[in-house]
Coordinates of C-alpha atoms in Angstrom, one line a residue:
Chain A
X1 CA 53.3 -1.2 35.0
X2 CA 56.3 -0.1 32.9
X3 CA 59.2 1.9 34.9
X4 CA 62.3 3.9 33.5
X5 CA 64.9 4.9 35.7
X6 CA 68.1 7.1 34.6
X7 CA 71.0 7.3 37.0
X8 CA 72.3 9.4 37.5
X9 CA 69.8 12.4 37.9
X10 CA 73.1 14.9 36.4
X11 CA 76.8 14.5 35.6
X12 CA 79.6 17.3 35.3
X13 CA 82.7 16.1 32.8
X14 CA 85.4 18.2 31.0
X15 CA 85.5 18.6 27.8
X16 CA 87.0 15.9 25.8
X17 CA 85.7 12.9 28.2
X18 CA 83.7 9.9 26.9
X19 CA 81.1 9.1 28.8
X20 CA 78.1 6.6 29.6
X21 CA 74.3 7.7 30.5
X22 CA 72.1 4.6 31.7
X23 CA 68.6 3.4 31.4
X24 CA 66.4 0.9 33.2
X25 CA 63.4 -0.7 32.4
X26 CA 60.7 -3.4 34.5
X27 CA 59.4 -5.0 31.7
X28 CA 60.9 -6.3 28.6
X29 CA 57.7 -6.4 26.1
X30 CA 59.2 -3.4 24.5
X31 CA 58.9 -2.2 20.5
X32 CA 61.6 -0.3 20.8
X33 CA 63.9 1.9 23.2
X34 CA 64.6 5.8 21.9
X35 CA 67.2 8.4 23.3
X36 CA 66.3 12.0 23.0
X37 CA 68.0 15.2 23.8
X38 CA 66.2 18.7 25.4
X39 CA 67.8 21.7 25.8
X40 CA 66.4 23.9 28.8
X41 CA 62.7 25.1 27.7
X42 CA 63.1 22.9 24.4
X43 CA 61.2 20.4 23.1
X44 CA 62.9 16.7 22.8
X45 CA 65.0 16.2 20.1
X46 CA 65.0 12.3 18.7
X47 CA 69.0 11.4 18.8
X48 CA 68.8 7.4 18.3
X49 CA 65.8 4.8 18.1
X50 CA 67.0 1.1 19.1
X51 CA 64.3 -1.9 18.0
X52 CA 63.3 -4.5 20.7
X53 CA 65.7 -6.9 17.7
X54 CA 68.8 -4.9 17.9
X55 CA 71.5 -4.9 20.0
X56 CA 72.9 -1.1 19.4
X57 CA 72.3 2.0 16.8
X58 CA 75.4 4.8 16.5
X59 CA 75.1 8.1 14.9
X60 CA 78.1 9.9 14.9
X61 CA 79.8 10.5 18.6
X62 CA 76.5 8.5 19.7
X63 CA 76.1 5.3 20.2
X64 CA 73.4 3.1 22.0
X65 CA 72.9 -0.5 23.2
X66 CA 70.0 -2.5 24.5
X67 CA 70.0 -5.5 26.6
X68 CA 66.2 -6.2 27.0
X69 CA 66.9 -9.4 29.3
X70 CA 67.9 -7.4 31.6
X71 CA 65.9 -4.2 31.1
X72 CA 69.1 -2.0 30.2
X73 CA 70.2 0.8 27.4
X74 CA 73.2 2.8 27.7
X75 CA 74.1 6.3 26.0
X76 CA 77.6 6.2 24.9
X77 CA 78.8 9.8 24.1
X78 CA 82.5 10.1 22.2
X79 CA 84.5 13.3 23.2
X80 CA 82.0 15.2 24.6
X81 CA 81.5 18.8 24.1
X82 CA 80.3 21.8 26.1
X83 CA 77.4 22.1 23.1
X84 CA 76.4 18.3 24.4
X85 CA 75.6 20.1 27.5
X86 CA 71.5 19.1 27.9
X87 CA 69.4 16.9 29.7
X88 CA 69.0 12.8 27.9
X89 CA 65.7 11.1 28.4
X90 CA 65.0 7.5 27.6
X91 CA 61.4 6.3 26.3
X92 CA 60.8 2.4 25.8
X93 CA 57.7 2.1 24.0
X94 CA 55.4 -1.2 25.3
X95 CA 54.0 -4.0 24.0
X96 CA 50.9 -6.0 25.3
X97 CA 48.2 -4.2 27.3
X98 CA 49.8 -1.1 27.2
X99 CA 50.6 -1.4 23.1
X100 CA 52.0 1.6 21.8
X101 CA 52.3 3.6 24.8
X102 CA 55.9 5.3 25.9
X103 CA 57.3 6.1 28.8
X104 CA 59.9 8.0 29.7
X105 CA 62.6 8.0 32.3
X106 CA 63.6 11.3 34.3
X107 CA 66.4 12.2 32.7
X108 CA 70.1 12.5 33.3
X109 CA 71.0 16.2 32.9
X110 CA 75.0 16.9 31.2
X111 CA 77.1 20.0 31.9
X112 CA 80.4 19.5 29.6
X113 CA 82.8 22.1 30.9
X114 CA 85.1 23.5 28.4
Chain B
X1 CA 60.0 18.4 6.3
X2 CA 58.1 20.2 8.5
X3 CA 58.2 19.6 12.3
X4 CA 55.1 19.3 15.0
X5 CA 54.0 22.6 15.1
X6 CA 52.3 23.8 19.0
X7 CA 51.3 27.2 19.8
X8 CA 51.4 29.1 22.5
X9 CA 55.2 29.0 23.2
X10 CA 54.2 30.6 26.8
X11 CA 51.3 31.1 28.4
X12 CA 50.8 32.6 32.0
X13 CA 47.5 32.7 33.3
X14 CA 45.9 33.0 37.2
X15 CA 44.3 30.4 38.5
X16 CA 40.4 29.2 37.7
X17 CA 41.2 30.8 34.2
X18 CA 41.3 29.0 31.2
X19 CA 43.9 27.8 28.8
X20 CA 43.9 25.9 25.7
X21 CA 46.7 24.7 23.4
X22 CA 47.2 24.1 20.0
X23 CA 49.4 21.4 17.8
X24 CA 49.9 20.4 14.4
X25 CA 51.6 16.9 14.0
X26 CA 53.6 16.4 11.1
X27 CA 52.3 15.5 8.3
X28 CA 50.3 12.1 7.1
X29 CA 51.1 11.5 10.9
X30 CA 48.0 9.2 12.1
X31 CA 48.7 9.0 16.1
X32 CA 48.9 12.6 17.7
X33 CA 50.1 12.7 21.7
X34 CA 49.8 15.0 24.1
X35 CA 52.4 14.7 27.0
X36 CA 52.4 16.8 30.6
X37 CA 56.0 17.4 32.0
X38 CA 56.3 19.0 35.2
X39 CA 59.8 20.4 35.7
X40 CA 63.2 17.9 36.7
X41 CA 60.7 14.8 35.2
X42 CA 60.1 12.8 32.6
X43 CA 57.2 13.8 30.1
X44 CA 53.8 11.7 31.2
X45 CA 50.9 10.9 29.1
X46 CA 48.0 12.8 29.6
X47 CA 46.2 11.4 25.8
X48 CA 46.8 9.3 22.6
X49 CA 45.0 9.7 19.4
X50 CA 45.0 7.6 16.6
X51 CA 43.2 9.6 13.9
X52 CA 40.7 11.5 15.1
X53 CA 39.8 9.0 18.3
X54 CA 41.1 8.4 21.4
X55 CA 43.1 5.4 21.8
X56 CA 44.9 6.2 25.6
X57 CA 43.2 8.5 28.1
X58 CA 43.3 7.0 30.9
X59 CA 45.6 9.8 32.6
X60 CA 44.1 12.7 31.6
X61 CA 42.1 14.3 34.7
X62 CA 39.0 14.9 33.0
X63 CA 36.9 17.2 35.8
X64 CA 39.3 19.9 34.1
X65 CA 41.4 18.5 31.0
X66 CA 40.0 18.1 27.6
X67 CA 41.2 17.5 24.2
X68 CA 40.1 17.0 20.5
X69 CA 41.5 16.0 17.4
X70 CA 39.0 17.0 14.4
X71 CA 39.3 15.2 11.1
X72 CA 42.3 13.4 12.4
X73 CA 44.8 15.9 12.1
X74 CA 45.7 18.8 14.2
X75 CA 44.7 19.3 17.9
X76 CA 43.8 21.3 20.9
X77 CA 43.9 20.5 24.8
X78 CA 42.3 23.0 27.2
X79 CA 42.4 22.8 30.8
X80 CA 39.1 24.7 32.4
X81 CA 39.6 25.6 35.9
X82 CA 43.6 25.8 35.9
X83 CA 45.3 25.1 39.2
X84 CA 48.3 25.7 40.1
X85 CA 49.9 22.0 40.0
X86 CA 49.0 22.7 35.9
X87 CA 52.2 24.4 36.1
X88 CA 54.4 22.1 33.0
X89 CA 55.1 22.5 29.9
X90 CA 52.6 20.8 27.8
X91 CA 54.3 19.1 24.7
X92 CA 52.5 17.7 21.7
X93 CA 54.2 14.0 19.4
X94 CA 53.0 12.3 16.5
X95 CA 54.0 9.2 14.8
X96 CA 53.4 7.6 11.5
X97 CA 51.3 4.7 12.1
X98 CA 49.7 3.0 14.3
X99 CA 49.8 3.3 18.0
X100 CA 50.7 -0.7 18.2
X101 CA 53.5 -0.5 15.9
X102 CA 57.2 -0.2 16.2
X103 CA 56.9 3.6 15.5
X104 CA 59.7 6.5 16.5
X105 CA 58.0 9.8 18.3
X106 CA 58.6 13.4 16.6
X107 CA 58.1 16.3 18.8
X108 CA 57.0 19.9 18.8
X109 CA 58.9 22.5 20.8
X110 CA 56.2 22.4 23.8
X111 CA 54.3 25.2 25.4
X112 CA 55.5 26.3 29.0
X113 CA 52.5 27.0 31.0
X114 CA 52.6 28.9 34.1
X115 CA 49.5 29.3 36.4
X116 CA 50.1 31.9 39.0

């Protein structure tokens, strides 16, 4: 059975800091790995979609990587900003018995102090 | 484009009543989701269609949940008795293809559902 884990659960940073959001996965029979943003009583937002082939995806101040040996993906977020204040959820969609199924991590929520 | 469309945006309702929500995926979208999330977690599957039949249901607690998808394209869950736990917000994905492809998810903006 596929698990996501995001740690940390929150982080606080001043405006201006870069900073790094991780995710976790048990198994590596993955499609694909996608971030998404949701602002408090929001839907989820899609911010980047990584395939099991690729290594890392960046759109604008966002960039993310995959290591699928070891069950990884980081969220790398340029000079953050108090509007990047939200909560960042990882989904790795599976392969195998469970083809086509996502699952999602908990979340890291972000508070970007101005 | 057009986005997945869900009504109610709230709901409140007492407990033993009964609820149903509506979605609309985006369009030409064959697989259609429906996802529980239960405040300070991560959304969970509760069913996957692709078209109009089921492809994942195995989490969906079917003594109260149900959910349809007619003619493969827009969709209704109801829950009938609600209980409390029920309290989540109840958000609805599609994707373009296939539920065994390498597909990206789209979602709609989720109903909050409280049962009091």
């Amino acid at each position: 059975k596929q698990e996501v884990t995001q740690i940390p659960a929150a982080l606080s940073v001043p405006e201006g800091e870069n900073l790094v959001l991780n995710c976790s996965f048990t198994d590596s029979a993955i499609y694909n790995l996608q971030w998404f943003r949701q602002d408090p009583g929001k839907g989820l937002t899609s911010l980047l979609l990584i395939q099991s082939s690729q290594r890392e995806q960046t759109s604008g101040r966002l960039n993310a990587s995959l290591d699928k040996s070891s069950g990884r993906s980081t969220l790398y977020i340029a000079a953050s900003q108090p509007g990047d204040s939200a909560t960042y959820l990882c989904a790795v969609r599976a392969k195998g018995t469970n083809a086509g199924k996502s699952t999602f991590g908990d979340g890291t929520t972000l508070t970007v102090k101005p | 484009e057009a986005g997945v469309a869900q009504s109610p945006r709230y709901k409140i309702i007492e407990k033993r009543q009964s609820v149903a929500f509506w979605c609309n995926p985006i369009s030409g979208h064959a697989t259609l989701y429906w996802y529980q999330q239960i405040l300070g977690q991560g959304p969970k599957l509760l069913i996957q269609f692709q078209n109009n039949g089921v492809v994942d249901d195995s989490q969906l607690p079917k003594d109260r949940f149900s959910a349809e998808r007619l003619k493969g394209v827009d969709s209704t869950l109801k829950i009938q008795p609600a209980k409390l736990e029920d309290s989540a917000v109840y958000l609805c994905a599609s994707s373009l293809g296939t539920s065994a492809t390498n597909e990206k998810l789209f979602f709609g903006s989720g109903t909050q559902l409280s049962v009091l």
